[in-house]
Coordinates of C-alpha atoms in Angstrom, one line a residue:
M653 CA -174.0 98.4 -15.7
Q654 CA -174.8 98.2 -12.0
T655 CA -174.2 95.3 -9.6
A656 CA -176.7 93.5 -7.6
A657 CA -175.4 92.0 -3.9
D658 CA -178.2 89.1 -4.2
A659 CA -181.4 88.3 -6.4
G660 CA -183.7 90.3 -4.3
D661 CA -181.6 93.8 -5.4
A662 CA -181.2 92.6 -8.5
A663 CA -185.2 92.7 -9.0
T664 CA -185.1 96.1 -7.4
L665 CA -182.5 97.4 -9.6
L666 CA -184.4 96.0 -13.1
A667 CA -187.8 97.2 -11.8
A668 CA -186.2 100.7 -11.5
V669 CA -184.8 100.6 -15.4
P670 CA -187.3 102.7 -17.7
A671 CA -190.2 100.0 -19.4
G672 CA -188.9 100.9 -22.9
H673 CA -185.2 99.6 -22.2
R674 CA -183.9 96.2 -22.8
V675 CA -182.5 94.2 -19.6
A676 CA -179.8 91.7 -18.8
L677 CA -178.5 90.0 -16.0
V678 CA -174.9 88.6 -16.1
D679 CA -173.6 86.3 -13.5
P680 CA -170.6 88.3 -12.1
R681 CA -168.7 84.9 -12.3
F682 CA -169.1 84.9 -15.8
V683 CA -166.3 83.5 -17.9
G684 CA -166.5 83.9 -21.9
H685 CA -165.6 85.1 -25.3
V686 CA -167.3 88.9 -25.7
H687 CA -168.9 87.3 -28.9
A688 CA -170.6 84.8 -26.6
L689 CA -172.1 87.7 -24.6
R690 CA -172.8 89.8 -27.8
L691 CA -175.0 86.6 -29.0
G692 CA -176.9 86.2 -25.8
L693 CA -177.9 89.8 -24.9
T694 CA -177.7 92.1 -27.9
D695 CA -179.6 89.9 -30.8
P696 CA -182.8 92.3 -31.3
R697 CA -184.7 89.5 -32.9
F698 CA -185.7 87.7 -29.4
A699 CA -187.9 88.7 -26.9
A700 CA -185.8 86.7 -24.4
A701 CA -182.2 85.4 -25.0
T702 CA -179.7 83.4 -22.6
V703 CA -176.4 81.9 -23.1
P704 CA -175.0 80.2 -19.5
G705 CA -174.6 82.6 -16.7
A706 CA -176.5 85.3 -18.8
L707 CA -179.8 86.4 -19.6
T708 CA -181.7 89.1 -21.4
A709 CA -185.1 90.7 -22.1
Q710 CA -186.7 93.2 -24.7
P711 CA -189.1 95.6 -23.1
E712 CA -192.2 92.7 -24.2
A713 CA -190.5 90.0 -21.8
R714 CA -189.7 92.5 -18.8
G715 CA -192.7 91.7 -17.0
A716 CA -192.3 87.8 -17.5
L717 CA -188.8 88.2 -16.2
L718 CA -189.3 90.2 -13.1
R719 CA -191.8 87.8 -12.0
A720 CA -189.9 84.8 -12.9
L721 CA -186.7 87.0 -11.0
R722 CA -189.0 87.5 -7.5
R723 CA -190.1 83.4 -8.0
T724 CA -186.5 82.4 -8.2
T725 CA -185.6 85.4 -4.9
A726 CA -188.7 83.6 -3.4
A727 CA -187.5 80.0 -3.8
V728 CA -183.8 80.6 -3.1
G729 CA -184.2 83.7 -0.2
A730 CA -183.6 87.5 -1.0
G731 CA -180.2 87.3 0.5
A732 CA -179.4 83.9 -1.1
P733 CA -176.1 83.5 -3.3
V734 CA -176.6 83.2 -6.8
V735 CA -175.6 79.7 -7.0
A736 CA -178.6 77.2 -6.8
P737 CA -178.4 73.3 -5.2
D738 CA -176.1 71.0 -7.4
T739 CA -179.6 69.1 -7.5
D740 CA -180.6 71.3 -10.5
P741 CA -181.1 69.5 -13.8
A742 CA -177.7 71.2 -15.6
P743 CA -175.0 73.3 -14.5
E744 CA -176.0 76.6 -16.9
D745 CA -179.2 75.9 -15.3
R746 CA -177.8 76.6 -11.4
T747 CA -177.1 80.2 -11.9
V748 CA -179.5 82.7 -11.6
P749 CA -179.7 84.1 -15.0
G750 CA -180.1 79.9 -15.5
R751 CA -182.9 79.5 -13.0
I752 CA -185.0 82.5 -14.7
A753 CA -184.7 81.6 -18.2
V754 CA -185.9 78.0 -17.0
A755 CA -188.7 80.0 -15.4
L756 CA -189.6 81.9 -18.0
E757 CA -190.2 79.1 -20.4
A758 CA -192.4 77.1 -18.0
E759 CA -194.5 80.4 -18.1
G760 CA -194.7 80.6 -21.8
T761 CA -192.0 83.1 -23.1
P762 CA -189.5 81.6 -25.1
V763 CA -185.9 81.9 -24.6
K764 CA -183.6 82.0 -27.6
R765 CA -180.5 80.0 -26.6
P766 CA -177.9 80.7 -29.4
E767 CA -175.4 78.3 -30.9
L768 CA -172.2 79.2 -29.6
G769 CA -170.1 76.5 -31.3
S770 CA -166.5 76.9 -30.2
L771 CA -167.0 80.2 -28.4
T772 CA -166.7 80.3 -24.4
A773 CA -169.3 81.0 -21.9
T774 CA -169.5 79.3 -18.3
V775 CA -169.6 80.4 -14.7
P776 CA -167.0 78.1 -13.0
T777 CA -167.7 77.4 -9.0
D778 CA -164.2 77.1 -8.3
T779 CA -160.7 77.9 -9.1
G780 CA -160.0 74.8 -10.7
A781 CA -162.9 75.1 -12.8
R782 CA -162.3 79.1 -13.4
A783 CA -158.7 78.2 -14.6
T784 CA -160.0 75.3 -17.5
A785 CA -162.4 78.1 -18.7
E786 CA -160.1 80.9 -19.1
S787 CA -157.4 78.6 -20.8
A788 CA -160.5 77.3 -23.2
R789 CA -161.3 81.0 -24.0
D790 CA -158.1 82.0 -24.5
A791 CA -157.5 78.9 -26.9
V792 CA -160.0 80.4 -29.5
D793 CA -160.1 83.6 -31.3
D794 CA -162.8 85.6 -30.4
E795 CA -163.1 88.2 -33.6
A796 CA -162.4 85.1 -36.0
V797 CA -165.0 83.1 -34.8
R798 CA -167.1 86.4 -35.2
L799 CA -165.9 87.2 -38.6
R800 CA -166.5 83.5 -39.8
S801 CA -170.5 83.8 -38.4
A802 CA -170.6 87.0 -40.3
V803 CA -170.8 84.7 -43.4
K804 CA -174.3 82.6 -44.3
A805 CA -174.1 79.1 -43.3
H806 CA -175.9 78.0 -46.6
D807 CA -174.8 79.9 -50.0
G808 CA -173.8 79.7 -53.8
F809 CA -170.6 78.6 -55.1
F810 CA -169.7 81.9 -56.7
T811 CA -170.6 84.0 -53.3
T812 CA -169.2 81.4 -51.0
F813 CA -165.6 81.2 -52.6
A814 CA -165.0 84.5 -54.8
I815 CA -167.1 87.2 -53.0
S816 CA -167.4 86.2 -48.9
P817 CA -163.6 85.8 -48.2
Y818 CA -162.9 89.2 -48.5
S819 CA -166.7 91.0 -48.0
R820 CA -166.6 89.7 -44.5
Y821 CA -163.3 92.6 -43.8
I822 CA -165.5 95.1 -45.6
A823 CA -168.4 94.3 -43.5
R824 CA -165.9 94.4 -40.1
W825 CA -164.5 97.6 -41.6
C826 CA -168.0 99.1 -41.9
A827 CA -169.1 98.2 -38.5
R828 CA -166.1 100.0 -36.8
R829 CA -166.8 103.1 -38.8
G830 CA -170.8 103.2 -37.6
L831 CA -171.9 102.4 -40.9
T832 CA -175.4 100.3 -40.6
P833 CA -176.7 97.6 -42.7
N834 CA -179.3 99.8 -44.2
Q835 CA -176.9 102.2 -45.3
V836 CA -175.0 99.7 -47.7
T837 CA -177.9 98.1 -48.9
T838 CA -178.8 101.5 -50.1
A839 CA -175.1 101.8 -51.8
S840 CA -175.5 98.4 -53.7
L841 CA -179.1 99.9 -54.7
I842 CA -177.7 103.1 -55.9
T843 CA -174.6 101.4 -57.6
A844 CA -177.0 98.9 -59.2
L845 CA -179.2 101.6 -60.5
I846 CA -175.8 102.9 -61.9
A847 CA -174.6 100.3 -63.4
A848 CA -178.3 99.8 -65.1
G849 CA -177.8 103.7 -66.5
A850 CA -174.2 102.6 -67.8
A851 CA -175.9 99.7 -69.8
A852 CA -178.4 102.0 -71.3
T853 CA -176.0 103.9 -73.0
G854 CA -175.6 101.1 -75.4
T855 CA -172.0 101.4 -76.4
R856 CA -169.2 98.9 -75.2
G857 CA -167.6 101.1 -73.0
G858 CA -171.0 101.3 -71.2
Y859 CA -171.5 97.7 -71.4
V860 CA -168.1 96.5 -69.1
A861 CA -168.9 99.5 -66.8
A862 CA -172.2 98.2 -66.0
G863 CA -171.2 94.6 -65.5
I864 CA -168.1 95.7 -63.2
L865 CA -170.6 98.1 -61.2
L866 CA -173.0 95.1 -61.2
L867 CA -170.8 93.0 -59.3
V868 CA -169.6 95.9 -56.9
S869 CA -173.3 95.8 -56.3
F870 CA -173.5 92.4 -55.4
V871 CA -170.3 92.5 -53.0
L872 CA -172.1 95.1 -51.3
D873 CA -175.1 93.1 -51.1
C874 CA -172.9 90.4 -49.4
T875 CA -171.6 92.6 -47.0
D876 CA -175.0 94.1 -45.8
G877 CA -176.3 90.8 -44.4
Q878 CA -172.6 89.7 -43.3
L879 CA -172.5 93.4 -41.4
A880 CA -175.6 92.6 -39.7
R881 CA -174.4 89.4 -38.6
Y882 CA -171.4 90.5 -37.6
S883 CA -172.8 93.4 -35.2
L884 CA -176.1 92.1 -34.7
Q885 CA -178.0 95.1 -36.2
Y886 CA -180.9 92.8 -37.6
S887 CA -183.9 95.1 -38.1
T888 CA -187.4 94.9 -39.2
M889 CA -186.8 97.5 -42.1
G890 CA -183.6 95.9 -43.1
A891 CA -185.3 92.7 -43.8
W892 CA -187.4 94.9 -46.0
L893 CA -184.9 96.9 -48.0
D894 CA -182.8 93.9 -48.3
A895 CA -185.3 91.6 -49.7
T896 CA -187.2 94.1 -51.9
F897 CA -183.8 96.1 -53.4
D898 CA -182.8 92.3 -54.7
R899 CA -185.6 92.6 -57.1
A900 CA -185.5 96.3 -57.4
K901 CA -181.4 95.9 -58.7
E902 CA -182.2 93.0 -61.2
Y903 CA -185.3 94.2 -62.9
A904 CA -183.7 97.7 -63.2
Y905 CA -180.6 96.3 -64.5
Y906 CA -182.5 94.4 -67.1
A907 CA -184.7 97.6 -68.5
G908 CA -181.1 99.2 -68.8
L909 CA -180.1 96.6 -71.1
A910 CA -183.2 96.8 -73.2
I911 CA -182.9 100.5 -73.1
G912 CA -179.3 100.1 -74.4
A913 CA -180.2 97.4 -76.5
V914 CA -182.7 99.7 -78.9
R915 CA -180.3 102.3 -78.6
G916 CA -177.9 99.6 -80.5
G917 CA -181.0 99.0 -83.3
D918 CA -182.1 95.7 -81.0
D919 CA -185.4 95.6 -79.4
V920 CA -185.2 93.0 -76.8
W921 CA -187.9 94.6 -74.8
G922 CA -189.8 91.0 -75.1
L923 CA -186.9 89.2 -74.0
A924 CA -186.2 91.6 -70.6
L925 CA -190.3 91.0 -69.5
G926 CA -189.7 87.3 -70.5
A927 CA -186.8 87.1 -68.0
M928 CA -188.5 88.8 -65.7
V929 CA -191.7 86.7 -65.8
L930 CA -189.8 83.4 -65.8
Q931 CA -187.6 84.2 -62.5
A932 CA -190.5 85.6 -60.7
C933 CA -192.3 82.6 -61.2
R934 CA -189.5 80.6 -60.2
H935 CA -189.3 82.7 -57.2
V936 CA -193.3 82.0 -56.4
V937 CA -192.6 78.2 -56.8
D938 CA -189.9 78.5 -53.9
F939 CA -192.3 80.6 -52.1
S940 CA -195.5 78.4 -52.2
F941 CA -193.4 74.9 -52.2
N942 CA -191.7 76.2 -48.6
E943 CA -194.9 77.6 -47.0
A944 CA -196.6 75.0 -47.9
N945 CA -194.1 73.0 -45.7
H946 CA -193.5 75.6 -43.2
D947 CA -195.1 73.7 -40.4
A948 CA -193.0 70.4 -41.7
V949 CA -191.0 69.2 -38.1
A950 CA -189.0 66.7 -40.0
N951 CA -188.7 65.3 -43.6
T952 CA -191.3 62.8 -44.3
S953 CA -190.7 62.3 -47.9
P954 CA -188.3 59.6 -49.6
T955 CA -187.0 61.9 -51.9
A956 CA -186.1 64.6 -49.3
A957 CA -184.3 61.8 -46.9
L958 CA -182.1 61.5 -50.7
S959 CA -181.3 64.9 -50.9
D960 CA -179.7 64.9 -46.9
K961 CA -177.8 61.8 -47.9
L962 CA -176.4 63.7 -50.7
D963 CA -175.6 66.6 -48.7
S964 CA -173.2 64.4 -47.2
V965 CA -170.8 64.2 -50.4
G966 CA -169.5 67.5 -50.6
W967 CA -169.7 67.8 -54.3
T968 CA -173.3 67.1 -54.9
V969 CA -174.6 70.1 -52.7
W970 CA -171.8 72.8 -54.8
A971 CA -173.2 71.6 -58.1
R972 CA -176.6 71.0 -57.1
R973 CA -176.4 75.2 -55.5
M974 CA -175.0 76.0 -59.2
I975 CA -178.0 74.3 -60.7
V976 CA -180.4 76.4 -59.6
L977 CA -178.5 79.4 -60.7
P978 CA -178.3 81.3 -57.4
I979 CA -178.2 85.0 -57.7
G980 CA -174.4 84.7 -57.0
E981 CA -174.3 83.1 -60.3
R982 CA -176.7 84.3 -62.0
W983 CA -175.5 88.1 -61.6
A984 CA -171.7 86.9 -62.1
M985 CA -173.0 85.6 -65.6
I986 CA -174.9 88.6 -66.4
A987 CA -172.0 91.0 -65.4
V988 CA -169.8 89.2 -67.6
L989 CA -171.7 89.2 -70.5
T990 CA -172.7 92.3 -70.7
A991 CA -169.2 93.3 -71.1
L992 CA -168.2 90.8 -73.4
T993 CA -171.4 90.4 -75.6
T994 CA -175.0 91.8 -76.4
P995 CA -177.9 92.7 -74.5
R996 CA -179.8 89.6 -76.5
I997 CA -177.2 87.2 -75.6
V998 CA -177.6 88.4 -72.2
F999 CA -181.4 87.8 -71.9
Y1000 CA -180.8 84.4 -73.9
A1001 CA -178.4 82.9 -71.3
L1002 CA -180.6 83.9 -68.6
L1003 CA -183.9 82.5 -70.4
V1004 CA -182.0 79.5 -70.9
G1005 CA -180.3 79.0 -67.4
C1006 CA -183.5 79.7 -65.7
A1007 CA -185.7 77.2 -67.6
L1008 CA -183.3 74.8 -66.8
A1009 CA -183.0 75.6 -63.1
A1010 CA -186.4 76.1 -63.0
C1011 CA -187.0 72.6 -64.6
Y1012 CA -185.0 71.0 -61.8
T1013 CA -186.1 72.4 -58.7
T1014 CA -189.9 72.3 -59.5
A1015 CA -189.0 68.2 -60.2
G1016 CA -187.5 67.9 -57.0
R1017 CA -190.3 69.6 -55.3
L1018 CA -192.9 67.7 -57.2
L1019 CA -191.7 64.9 -56.1
R1020 CA -191.0 65.6 -52.8
S1021 CA -195.0 66.6 -52.3
L1022 CA -195.9 63.3 -54.0
T1023 CA -194.0 61.2 -50.8
R1024 CA -194.5 63.7 -48.0
L1025 CA -196.5 61.9 -45.6
A1026 CA -197.5 64.4 -43.1
S1027 CA -200.3 66.9 -44.1
R1028 CA -200.9 70.3 -44.6
T1029 CA -202.2 72.7 -41.8
D1030 CA -204.1 75.4 -41.3
R1031 CA -201.1 77.6 -41.6
A1032 CA -199.8 76.6 -44.5
A1033 CA -203.7 76.6 -46.4
Q1034 CA -204.0 79.9 -45.5
A1035 CA -200.1 81.1 -46.6
L1036 CA -201.2 79.4 -49.9
A1037 CA -204.5 81.4 -50.2
D1038 CA -202.9 84.5 -49.7
L1039 CA -200.3 83.8 -52.0
A1040 CA -203.1 83.0 -54.8
D1041 CA -203.9 86.6 -54.5
S1042 CA -207.7 86.2 -55.3
G1043 CA -209.4 89.2 -56.3
P1044 CA -213.0 90.2 -55.5
L1045 CA -214.1 88.0 -58.7
A1046 CA -212.3 84.5 -57.8
Q1047 CA -213.6 85.2 -54.4
G1048 CA -217.0 86.2 -55.4
V1049 CA -217.0 82.9 -57.7
A1050 CA -215.7 80.9 -54.4
A1051 CA -218.2 81.9 -52.4
V1052 CA -221.0 80.6 -54.4
A1053 CA -219.2 77.8 -56.2
P1054 CA -219.4 74.1 -54.1
G1055 CA -215.5 73.4 -53.3
L1056 CA -214.1 70.4 -55.4
R1057 CA -212.9 67.4 -53.9
G1058 CA -210.3 65.5 -55.0
A1059 CA -206.1 65.1 -54.0
F1060 CA -205.3 67.3 -57.3
T1061 CA -208.1 69.4 -58.1
A1062 CA -207.2 72.7 -56.9
P1063 CA -203.8 72.9 -59.2
A1064 CA -205.6 71.0 -62.2
V1065 CA -208.0 73.7 -62.2
A1066 CA -205.9 76.1 -61.7
L1067 CA -203.8 74.5 -64.3
L1068 CA -206.7 74.2 -67.1
G1069 CA -207.8 78.4 -66.0
T1070 CA -203.6 79.2 -67.1
L1071 CA -203.6 77.6 -70.2
V1072 CA -206.9 78.6 -71.5
M1073 CA -205.8 82.3 -70.6
I1074 CA -202.6 82.1 -72.0
G1075 CA -203.9 79.9 -75.2
G1076 CA -206.4 82.4 -75.7
A1077 CA -203.9 85.5 -75.7
L1078 CA -201.7 83.6 -77.8
F1079 CA -203.7 81.9 -80.7
L1080 CA -206.8 84.0 -80.9
P1081 CA -206.8 87.2 -82.8
Y1082 CA -205.6 89.6 -81.4
G1083 CA -207.9 92.1 -80.1
S1084 CA -210.5 89.7 -80.0
W1085 CA -213.4 89.7 -78.1
L1086 CA -213.1 85.4 -77.8
T1087 CA -210.1 86.7 -75.5
V1088 CA -211.8 88.7 -73.3
A1089 CA -214.4 85.1 -72.8
A1090 CA -211.2 83.5 -72.0
A1091 CA -210.3 85.6 -69.5
A1092 CA -214.1 85.2 -68.0
V1093 CA -213.1 81.4 -67.9
Y1094 CA -210.1 81.9 -66.3
V1095 CA -211.9 84.0 -63.3
V1096 CA -214.3 81.1 -63.0
L1097 CA -212.0 78.7 -62.8
S1098 CA -209.4 80.9 -60.3
G1099 CA -212.6 81.0 -58.4
L1100 CA -213.3 77.2 -58.0
A1101 CA -209.6 76.4 -57.7
V1102 CA -209.3 78.6 -54.2
A1103 CA -212.8 77.0 -53.1
R1104 CA -211.8 74.9 -50.9
P1105 CA -208.5 75.0 -48.1
L1106 CA -205.4 74.2 -50.1
K1107 CA -204.4 71.2 -48.2
G1108 CA -203.6 69.1 -51.3
A1109 CA -200.3 67.4 -51.7
L1110 CA -199.7 69.5 -54.9
D1111 CA -202.0 72.5 -53.9
W1112 CA -198.4 74.8 -53.5
L1113 CA -198.8 75.0 -57.4
V1114 CA -201.8 77.1 -57.5
P1115 CA -199.8 80.5 -56.8
P1116 CA -197.6 79.6 -59.1
F1117 CA -199.9 78.8 -61.8
F1118 CA -201.5 82.4 -61.2
R1119 CA -198.3 83.9 -61.5
A1120 CA -197.6 82.4 -65.1
A1121 CA -201.4 83.5 -66.3
E1122 CA -201.5 87.1 -65.2
Y1123 CA -197.4 87.5 -66.1
V1124 CA -197.6 86.1 -69.6
T1125 CA -201.1 87.1 -70.7
I1126 CA -199.6 90.8 -70.1
L1127 CA -196.3 90.0 -71.9
V1128 CA -198.2 88.1 -74.9
L1129 CA -200.8 90.7 -75.5
A1130 CA -198.1 93.4 -75.0
A1131 CA -196.1 91.6 -77.7
R1132 CA -198.9 91.3 -80.4
S1133 CA -199.8 94.6 -80.2
D1134 CA -198.9 97.2 -82.7
A1135 CA -199.1 100.1 -80.1
P1136 CA -195.4 101.7 -79.7
H1137 CA -194.0 101.2 -76.8
A1138 CA -196.4 99.0 -75.1
V1139 CA -193.6 95.8 -74.7
P1140 CA -192.1 98.7 -72.3
A1141 CA -195.3 99.4 -70.4
A1142 CA -196.0 95.7 -69.6
F1143 CA -192.4 95.7 -68.3
G1144 CA -193.5 98.4 -65.7
L1145 CA -197.1 96.8 -65.1
V1146 CA -195.4 93.7 -64.2
S1147 CA -192.8 95.0 -62.2
A1148 CA -195.2 96.6 -59.9
V1149 CA -197.4 93.6 -59.6
A1150 CA -194.7 91.3 -59.1
Y1151 CA -193.7 94.1 -56.1
H1152 CA -196.8 93.2 -54.5
H1153 CA -196.2 89.8 -54.5
Y1154 CA -192.8 90.0 -53.0
D1155 CA -194.1 91.9 -50.2
T1156 CA -196.9 89.5 -49.4
V1157 CA -194.0 86.8 -49.0
Y1158 CA -192.0 88.9 -47.1
R1159 CA -195.3 89.9 -44.7
I1160 CA -195.9 86.3 -44.4
R1161 CA -192.4 85.1 -43.4
G1162 CA -192.4 88.4 -40.7
G1163 CA -194.9 86.5 -39.3
T1164 CA -197.3 89.3 -40.0
G1165 CA -199.9 87.8 -42.6
A1166 CA -200.7 88.6 -45.7
P1167 CA -201.4 92.5 -47.3
P1168 CA -205.2 94.1 -46.1
Q1169 CA -207.8 92.3 -48.3
W1170 CA -208.7 96.3 -48.9
L1171 CA -205.3 96.3 -51.2
V1172 CA -206.3 93.3 -52.9
R1173 CA -209.5 94.4 -53.6
T1174 CA -208.1 98.1 -54.9
I1175 CA -205.8 96.6 -57.1
G1176 CA -207.9 93.4 -58.4
G1177 CA -206.6 90.3 -57.6
H1178 CA -204.7 88.4 -59.8
E1179 CA -207.6 87.2 -62.2
G1180 CA -209.2 91.1 -62.1
R1181 CA -205.7 92.5 -63.5
T1182 CA -205.8 89.9 -66.0
A1183 CA -209.3 90.2 -67.2
L1184 CA -208.9 94.1 -67.4
V1185 CA -205.8 93.5 -69.6
A1186 CA -207.2 91.5 -72.1
V1187 CA -210.4 94.0 -72.4
L1188 CA -207.7 97.0 -72.7
A1189 CA -206.2 94.7 -75.9
A1190 CA -210.0 94.3 -77.0
V1191 CA -211.3 97.8 -76.9
L1192 CA -207.8 99.7 -77.9
T1193 CA -206.7 97.6 -80.8
H1194 CA -203.7 98.7 -82.4
A1195 CA -204.1 102.1 -80.7
A1196 CA -201.4 103.7 -78.8
G1197 CA -203.9 104.1 -76.0
F1198 CA -203.4 100.6 -75.2
T1199 CA -199.5 101.5 -74.4
T1200 CA -201.1 104.8 -72.2
A1201 CA -203.5 102.1 -70.5
L1202 CA -201.0 100.0 -69.2
T1203 CA -199.1 102.9 -68.1
A1204 CA -201.5 104.2 -66.3
L1205 CA -202.4 100.8 -64.7
A1206 CA -199.0 100.2 -63.4
V1207 CA -198.8 103.5 -62.0
A1208 CA -201.8 103.2 -60.0
V1209 CA -200.8 99.4 -59.1
A1210 CA -197.8 100.6 -58.1
L1211 CA -198.8 104.0 -56.2
V1212 CA -201.4 101.9 -53.8
V1213 CA -199.2 99.0 -53.3
L1214 CA -195.9 101.4 -52.3
V1215 CA -197.6 103.6 -50.2
E1216 CA -199.4 100.7 -48.3
S1217 CA -196.2 98.4 -48.2
I1218 CA -193.8 101.6 -46.9
R1219 CA -196.6 102.3 -44.5
F1220 CA -196.9 99.3 -43.1
W1221 CA -192.7 98.2 -42.7
V1222 CA -192.3 101.7 -41.5
S1223 CA -194.7 101.2 -38.3
S1224 CA -194.8 97.5 -38.4
S1225 CA -194.7 95.9 -35.3
A1226 CA -193.2 92.4 -37.0
P1227 CA -190.3 90.6 -35.4
A1228 CA -187.3 92.1 -36.1
V1229 CA -185.6 89.5 -38.7
H1230 CA -182.8 89.7 -41.3
D1231 CA -184.0 87.8 -44.5
E1232 CA -181.0 85.0 -44.9
G1233 CA -182.3 84.4 -48.1
E1234 CA -183.0 82.0 -51.0
L1235 CA -180.0 80.9 -53.0
A1236 CA -182.1 81.5 -56.1

């Protein structure tokens, strides 16, 4: 830290700092909480940020900062005091850091101004103002505010009242010992995998241990995010690990329960795969709806306005958050039922609970979409097209087919294709080439559904319909097969494909766009994989080769997707964000 005599000296000192370093300007008269400065100067997610009396710039904003500082120096004079004339529009803009923040924004560089709440950050200009500021600072416990702000603002009932009251202190303990959020995230994954292994023993003691360990894993899962917020250790890698490990933990636990049940003489692999399919489809509904409305600047739907009114009634907020069976409630239910009942009952409860939650959330999204006044943007349409995961077959159909017109045409065509595919897999004789014909119809209808930009009111339903068609087809064909272990192999295949779809979501959220087209083409797109599984079922009817083929396909998809995903996230220039997560 160095002290500058004036604005001109500050420019000289900043220019001498190595280009790859973050820099900050703080008015020497600053009075406030340390955490206020921490929020303004150490958050890695923003290229530039400011609080009254202080400003920071990441390497990518250093050039703009120096230009703004030099303009400020030219305006007030190199040796001028750091206070601007009292005619400035706002007191916080009268200091050099404040003036530079305004200049940066005028040049087009976004400057983050974090919400400080009860924290104090000010630059008093006289003795009386300083005494008032110091009194306000001393009246608020900086550390208590920091602990409260470490907890996610909007969370489920179970997490809010049963986990966060003490997990925040675990986060502080980790921070004081130099542990990182990524290390806690990894510990949560390892704990969940041990829980899955305990469930796989198929013994009552194993089930009890699995339930306890699953809850411990969830506590750590909450702690990693709280640690990131407490210590402002946000990172691209952390966001990816936090998001993907949640899915890996849950699906690994499903597999552990299924293995344990088989050891006890009860084959529930079909139920395990069904629970995974339902949960993944629930998520893609949420993802697609959110991306379709990403650019909405306000609630333009009467349904959304009603929801906002209900938010003012406290008990309705918690009731609605519990109805959607968020991850806290879901994992608590799984843990308790694992310890006290059987895997079959666990999966029955999951299927019923997730189905009810899916009906509730989807109905609300449908009402919002039908009454929404604003139109979809090109960015939203592109996100939906990326989430659709159309491969070369559907893209080929879309390239030669005229775009179907009509406000609800795309979801209607996608739904028809989904019903044809699932109906063929479910009701046609197993192994029949008629199922392959149904897959061909599905390919054509999939291409027609995406032949025009997805800007209709309900076009966000297209990706969920495609996910349901692919996942359910794999589930049904594997379940109907006489091939041994076909359903566990299908579980692996759906897991690999679901990872690709979640990875697509996280890339879009990070602002880096969908995975490259070569990857989508290599793994066939949703329609290509669905058609391939239908062909394999017809060619390898009642043969163990079907299990081998599904396993080989799962391994191939997993290898391609994981290698590209790891390469991208490790080397990515995506913004340093931390996934605040959905309730579900």
